[in-house]
Amino acid sequence: HRWMPFLSVDRTKSVWLRSRIDGGWQAYFVPQQAQAFDPPRLRQPALDPQVLKVARSFQAECSRRGARLVLTFVPSPVGHREQGEALARELGVPFVAPETLGLESYDGSHLTAESASRFTVEFLEGLRGVIADEGAR
């Protein structure tokens, strides 16, 4: 705010950063402005054929290296879990993405630290189950 104090009415609630890539300005809001959200739903997620082609190529490379592919979805106010689920089904790989209730975003895209921590705990529990299943094979 030393350089652009006019960009924020309340200097305690946001920080403006300039992209080194395209010069655009982006406001980053502090956690006190967190807002709860419910991720939007898609009825029939469409998979882009090019995305599927790249995903299959990536999966083949993982297999070549002896790795297993697991897909996830980190909730956000603008993301669509159903696309990740559809891609995992198409590839025949596990999908680990808990539907954690009461998540909050501080900027309309990213989770607050508290929400990210809660999601991570549930994600790791789900991933532990996938790893245990894999070890039982």
XYZ file of N, CA and C in Angstrom:
411
model
N 0.812 -1.197 0.000
C 0.000 0.000 0.000
C 0.855 1.260 0.000
N 2.133 1.068 0.182
C 3.015 2.223 0.118
C 3.038 2.765 -1.305
N 2.971 1.849 -2.292
C 3.058 2.283 -3.686
C 1.702 2.620 -4.280
N 0.651 1.933 -3.830
C -0.671 2.147 -4.416
C -1.737 2.218 -3.325
N -1.655 3.166 -2.432
C -2.598 3.205 -1.311
C -4.039 3.437 -1.746
N -4.254 3.962 -2.934
C -5.598 4.266 -3.406
C -6.360 3.017 -3.825
N -5.699 1.866 -3.939
C -6.367 0.660 -4.411
C -7.175 -0.051 -3.340
N -7.051 0.326 -2.109
C -7.809 -0.344 -1.067
C -8.381 0.679 -0.105
N -9.666 0.553 0.168
C -10.293 1.447 1.120
C -9.782 1.143 2.525
N -9.668 -0.148 2.849
C -9.193 -0.572 4.154
C -7.903 -1.354 3.954
N -6.782 -0.755 4.293
C -5.473 -1.358 4.046
C -5.211 -2.615 4.876
N -6.056 -2.892 5.860
C -5.830 -4.077 6.691
C -6.476 -5.312 6.093
N -7.246 -5.181 5.007
C -7.992 -6.318 4.481
C -7.486 -6.845 3.147
N -6.592 -6.149 2.481
C -6.114 -6.677 1.212
C -4.706 -6.193 0.911
N -4.064 -6.962 0.066
C -2.741 -6.615 -0.436
C -2.821 -6.759 -1.944
N -2.300 -5.787 -2.663
C -2.327 -5.854 -4.127
C -0.942 -6.235 -4.629
N -0.918 -7.272 -5.459
C 0.343 -7.745 -6.009
C 0.304 -7.638 -7.528
N 1.455 -7.369 -8.110
C 1.543 -7.255 -9.564
C 2.241 -8.480 -10.128
N 1.650 -9.054 -11.175
C 2.207 -10.245 -11.806
C 3.472 -9.900 -12.562
N 4.496 -10.721 -12.376
C 5.729 -10.554 -13.147
C 5.559 -11.115 -14.552
N 4.523 -11.910 -14.756
C 4.291 -12.533 -16.059
C 3.579 -11.590 -17.011
N 2.432 -11.045 -16.573
C 1.649 -10.216 -17.501
C 1.408 -8.783 -17.019
N 1.932 -8.437 -15.844
C 1.789 -7.069 -15.342
C 0.444 -6.773 -14.710
N -0.462 -7.763 -14.694
C -1.790 -7.540 -14.118
C -1.744 -7.418 -12.611
N -2.752 -6.777 -12.050
C -2.849 -6.599 -10.602
C -3.835 -7.592 -10.037
N -3.546 -8.119 -8.843
C -4.420 -9.076 -8.178
C -4.519 -8.711 -6.705
N -5.749 -8.681 -6.199
C -5.946 -8.417 -4.774
C -5.912 -9.734 -4.016
N -5.173 -9.783 -2.927
C -5.144 -10.931 -2.046
C -5.719 -10.495 -0.713
N -6.757 -11.177 -0.287
C -7.468 -10.768 0.905
C -7.010 -11.557 2.118
N -7.005 -10.886 3.238
C -6.576 -11.523 4.473
C -7.680 -12.447 4.975
N -7.333 -13.440 5.790
C -8.322 -14.427 6.228
C -9.556 -13.872 6.929
N -9.481 -12.697 7.518
C -10.656 -12.148 8.189
C -11.816 -11.930 7.228
N -11.560 -11.944 5.936
C -12.628 -11.758 4.965
C -13.119 -13.090 4.423
N -12.844 -14.168 5.110
C -13.220 -15.492 4.639
C -14.729 -15.605 4.466
N -15.104 -16.326 3.427
C -16.519 -16.571 3.169
C -16.728 -18.055 2.928
N -17.754 -18.607 3.590
C -18.093 -20.014 3.383
C -18.637 -20.192 1.972
N -18.472 -21.395 1.418
C -18.977 -21.666 0.084
C -19.384 -23.120 -0.045
N -20.249 -23.379 -0.981
C -20.594 -24.734 -1.399
C -20.098 -24.863 -2.827
N -19.189 -25.827 -3.098
C -18.687 -25.968 -4.463
C -19.831 -26.181 -5.446
N -19.763 -25.557 -6.612
C -20.823 -25.735 -7.610
C -20.844 -27.172 -8.135
N -21.994 -27.625 -8.567
C -22.158 -28.987 -9.077
C -22.441 -28.973 -10.579
N -21.954 -30.003 -11.244
C -22.260 -30.218 -12.663
C -23.096 -31.483 -12.775
N -24.123 -31.452 -13.612
C -24.940 -32.652 -13.785
C -24.215 -33.693 -14.622
N -23.698 -33.273 -15.758
C -22.983 -34.195 -16.638
C -21.676 -33.553 -17.065
N -20.613 -33.838 -16.316
C -19.335 -33.213 -16.662
C -18.807 -33.734 -17.995
N -18.422 -32.833 -18.842
C -17.850 -33.193 -20.140
C -16.328 -33.208 -20.013
N -15.724 -34.278 -20.512
C -14.271 -34.358 -20.510
C -13.761 -33.945 -21.884
N -12.907 -32.961 -21.894
C -12.287 -32.498 -23.125
C -11.407 -33.625 -23.671
N -11.573 -34.021 -24.932
C -10.765 -35.110 -25.491
C -9.258 -34.859 -25.385
N -8.843 -33.612 -25.516
C -7.415 -33.291 -25.403
C -6.918 -33.490 -23.973
N -7.743 -33.102 -23.008
C -7.394 -33.315 -21.599
C -7.270 -34.806 -21.325
N -8.210 -35.588 -21.841
C -8.169 -37.029 -21.640
C -6.924 -37.643 -22.291
N -6.568 -37.171 -23.463
C -5.373 -37.664 -24.156
C -4.111 -37.384 -23.325
N -3.996 -36.168 -22.813
C -2.837 -35.797 -21.999
C -2.835 -36.595 -20.695
N -4.008 -36.780 -20.095
C -4.096 -37.544 -18.852
C -3.661 -38.992 -19.068
N -4.084 -39.577 -20.169
C -3.684 -40.962 -20.459
C -2.170 -41.054 -20.690
N -1.620 -40.060 -21.343
C -0.179 -40.028 -21.565
C 0.564 -39.913 -20.229
N 0.065 -39.054 -19.353
C 0.662 -38.885 -18.033
C 0.560 -40.180 -17.231
N -0.597 -40.830 -17.297
C -0.796 -42.090 -16.592
C 0.179 -43.154 -17.115
N 0.376 -43.204 -18.412
C 1.308 -44.173 -18.997
C 2.732 -43.908 -18.507
N 3.109 -42.639 -18.422
C 4.445 -42.290 -17.930
C 4.596 -42.675 -16.465
N 3.548 -42.454 -15.672
C 3.589 -42.872 -14.262
C 3.799 -44.378 -14.174
N 3.051 -45.135 -14.961
C 3.173 -46.597 -14.961
C 4.573 -47.029 -15.388
N 5.098 -46.372 -16.411
C 6.442 -46.699 -16.893
C 7.478 -46.532 -15.786
N 7.258 -45.557 -14.925
C 8.197 -45.287 -13.830
C 7.879 -46.095 -12.570
N 6.829 -46.910 -12.637
C 6.466 -47.718 -11.483
C 5.635 -46.986 -10.449
N 5.027 -45.883 -10.827
C 4.213 -45.090 -9.898
C 2.729 -45.347 -10.156
N 1.920 -45.129 -9.142
C 0.467 -45.232 -9.274
C -0.122 -43.841 -9.284
N -1.122 -43.631 -10.086
C -1.783 -42.333 -10.199
C -3.031 -42.318 -9.324
N -3.171 -41.270 -8.517
C -4.357 -41.035 -7.702
C -4.785 -39.606 -7.998
N -6.056 -39.409 -8.323
C -6.554 -38.063 -8.589
C -7.268 -37.510 -7.361
N -7.253 -36.192 -7.255
C -7.942 -35.514 -6.173
C -8.588 -34.244 -6.708
N -9.361 -33.618 -5.863
C -9.973 -32.324 -6.163
C -9.973 -31.523 -4.873
N -9.345 -30.370 -4.914
C -9.368 -29.469 -3.764
C -10.538 -28.513 -3.974
N -11.519 -28.521 -3.071
C -12.709 -27.693 -3.266
C -12.384 -26.208 -3.382
N -13.136 -25.548 -4.224
C -13.054 -24.092 -4.359
C -14.413 -23.597 -4.819
N -14.674 -22.312 -4.672
C -15.960 -21.777 -5.105
C -16.178 -21.867 -6.619
N -15.122 -22.133 -7.379
C -15.263 -22.137 -8.843
C -14.944 -23.481 -9.492
N -14.453 -24.460 -8.721
C -14.080 -25.749 -9.296
C -15.249 -26.712 -9.363
N -15.061 -27.791 -10.098
C -16.111 -28.794 -10.262
C -15.564 -30.182 -9.967
N -15.910 -30.712 -8.816
C -15.502 -32.033 -8.369
C -15.858 -33.115 -9.388
N -17.007 -32.967 -10.024
C -17.498 -33.979 -10.952
C -16.548 -34.222 -12.120
N -15.809 -33.199 -12.522
C -14.847 -33.387 -13.611
C -13.710 -34.303 -13.162
N -13.238 -34.136 -11.937
C -12.198 -35.008 -11.400
C -12.690 -36.434 -11.248
N -13.919 -36.581 -10.764
C -14.503 -37.919 -10.622
C -14.610 -38.606 -11.976
N -15.093 -37.866 -12.987
C -15.254 -38.431 -14.333
C -13.902 -38.831 -14.919
N -12.891 -37.998 -14.711
C -11.558 -38.310 -15.234
C -10.987 -39.551 -14.542
N -11.167 -39.647 -13.236
C -10.680 -40.822 -12.499
C -11.374 -42.090 -12.989
N -12.696 -42.014 -13.213
C -13.424 -43.178 -13.742
C -12.887 -43.572 -15.113
N -12.694 -42.587 -15.970
C -12.215 -42.845 -17.331
C -10.832 -43.497 -17.324
N -9.984 -43.073 -16.398
C -8.632 -43.619 -16.315
C -8.555 -44.897 -15.468
N -9.611 -45.153 -14.706
C -9.614 -46.317 -13.833
C -8.656 -46.191 -12.661
N -8.571 -44.969 -12.093
C -7.669 -44.722 -10.971
C -8.475 -44.252 -9.761
N -7.903 -44.392 -8.551
C -8.607 -43.915 -7.357
C -8.805 -42.397 -7.383
N -9.903 -41.973 -6.770
C -10.219 -40.553 -6.629
C -10.369 -40.276 -5.146
N -9.490 -39.471 -4.588
C -9.521 -39.152 -3.156
C -9.806 -37.662 -3.026
N -11.028 -37.343 -2.629
C -11.424 -35.940 -2.492
C -12.573 -35.847 -1.496
N -12.256 -35.730 -0.224
C -13.317 -35.661 0.782
C -14.205 -34.441 0.577
N -15.458 -34.610 0.917
C -16.402 -33.491 0.822
C -16.514 -32.855 2.205
N -15.489 -32.116 2.565
C -15.391 -31.471 3.864
C -16.425 -30.347 3.957
N -17.190 -30.352 5.018
C -18.245 -29.354 5.187
C -17.715 -28.050 5.773
N -18.362 -26.954 5.424
C -18.060 -25.662 6.031
C -16.743 -25.037 5.645
N -16.255 -25.331 4.450
C -14.992 -24.729 4.021
C -15.179 -23.254 3.697
N -14.092 -22.510 3.831
C -14.117 -21.073 3.548
C -12.980 -20.716 2.607
N -13.228 -19.690 1.811
C -12.218 -19.154 0.893
C -11.931 -17.718 1.300
N -10.669 -17.330 1.222
C -10.339 -15.954 1.588
C -10.313 -15.020 0.389
N -10.340 -15.591 -0.827
C -10.268 -14.720 -2.003
C -11.199 -15.147 -3.131
N -12.148 -16.041 -2.837
C -13.046 -16.512 -3.875
C -12.451 -17.633 -4.703
N -11.272 -18.119 -4.330
C -10.624 -19.196 -5.067
C -9.892 -20.151 -4.131
N -9.093 -19.634 -3.214
C -8.230 -20.445 -2.355
C -8.850 -20.637 -0.974
N -8.545 -21.798 -0.357
C -9.031 -22.078 0.985
C -8.277 -21.258 2.026
N -8.978 -20.926 3.098
C -8.295 -20.309 4.229
C -7.373 -21.350 4.849
N -6.461 -20.926 5.680
C -5.513 -21.855 6.311
C -6.258 -22.904 7.141
N -7.259 -22.494 7.890
C -8.021 -23.428 8.728
C -8.754 -24.444 7.860
N -9.403 -23.988 6.776
C -10.118 -24.899 5.885
C -9.159 -25.849 5.180
N -8.012 -25.329 4.754
C -7.016 -26.174 4.083
C -6.514 -27.257 5.036
N -6.332 -26.912 6.295
C -5.879 -27.904 7.286
C -6.924 -28.996 7.484
N -8.191 -28.602 7.625
C -9.251 -29.599 7.811
C -9.373 -30.500 6.587
N -9.323 -29.906 5.391
C -9.401 -30.700 4.159
C -8.224 -31.669 4.077
N -7.028 -31.195 4.416
C -5.825 -32.027 4.321
C -5.909 -33.243 5.242
N -6.401 -33.057 6.454
C -6.547 -34.179 7.388
C -7.467 -35.238 6.777
N -8.607 -34.813 6.227
C -9.548 -35.764 5.623
C -8.964 -36.383 4.354
N -8.249 -35.591 3.572
C -7.615 -36.114 2.364
C -6.610 -37.209 2.709
N -5.766 -36.950 3.697
C -4.752 -37.933 4.080
C -5.379 -39.218 4.608
N -6.516 -39.107 5.305
C -7.225 -40.307 5.750
C -7.676 -41.122 4.543
N -8.247 -40.456 3.537
C -8.685 -41.143 2.328
C -7.528 -41.752 1.557
N -6.435 -41.020 1.475
C -5.254 -41.522 0.769
C -4.664 -42.721 1.510
N -4.692 -42.671 2.820
C -4.202 -43.803 3.622
C -4.986 -45.066 3.273
N -6.300 -44.914 3.072
C -7.130 -46.058 2.692
C -6.749 -46.608 1.328
N -6.454 -45.730 0.374
C -6.036 -46.168 -0.967
C -4.711 -46.906 -0.878
N -3.787 -46.385 -0.089
C -2.478 -47.028 0.061
C -2.628 -48.382 0.739
N -3.490 -48.456 1.754
C -3.709 -49.738 2.449
C -4.312 -50.767 1.491
N -5.282 -50.343 0.666
C -5.881 -51.235 -0.321
C -4.823 -51.743 -1.295
N -3.946 -50.860 -1.701
C -2.888 -51.208 -2.642
C -1.918 -52.208 -2.010
N -1.629 -52.016 -0.731
C -0.717 -52.921 -0.036
C -1.323 -54.306 0.167
N -2.657 -54.375 0.211
C -3.332 -55.657 0.407
C -3.346 -56.490 -0.878
N -3.026 -55.872 -2.017
C -3.058 -56.593 -3.293
C -1.834 -57.413 -3.507
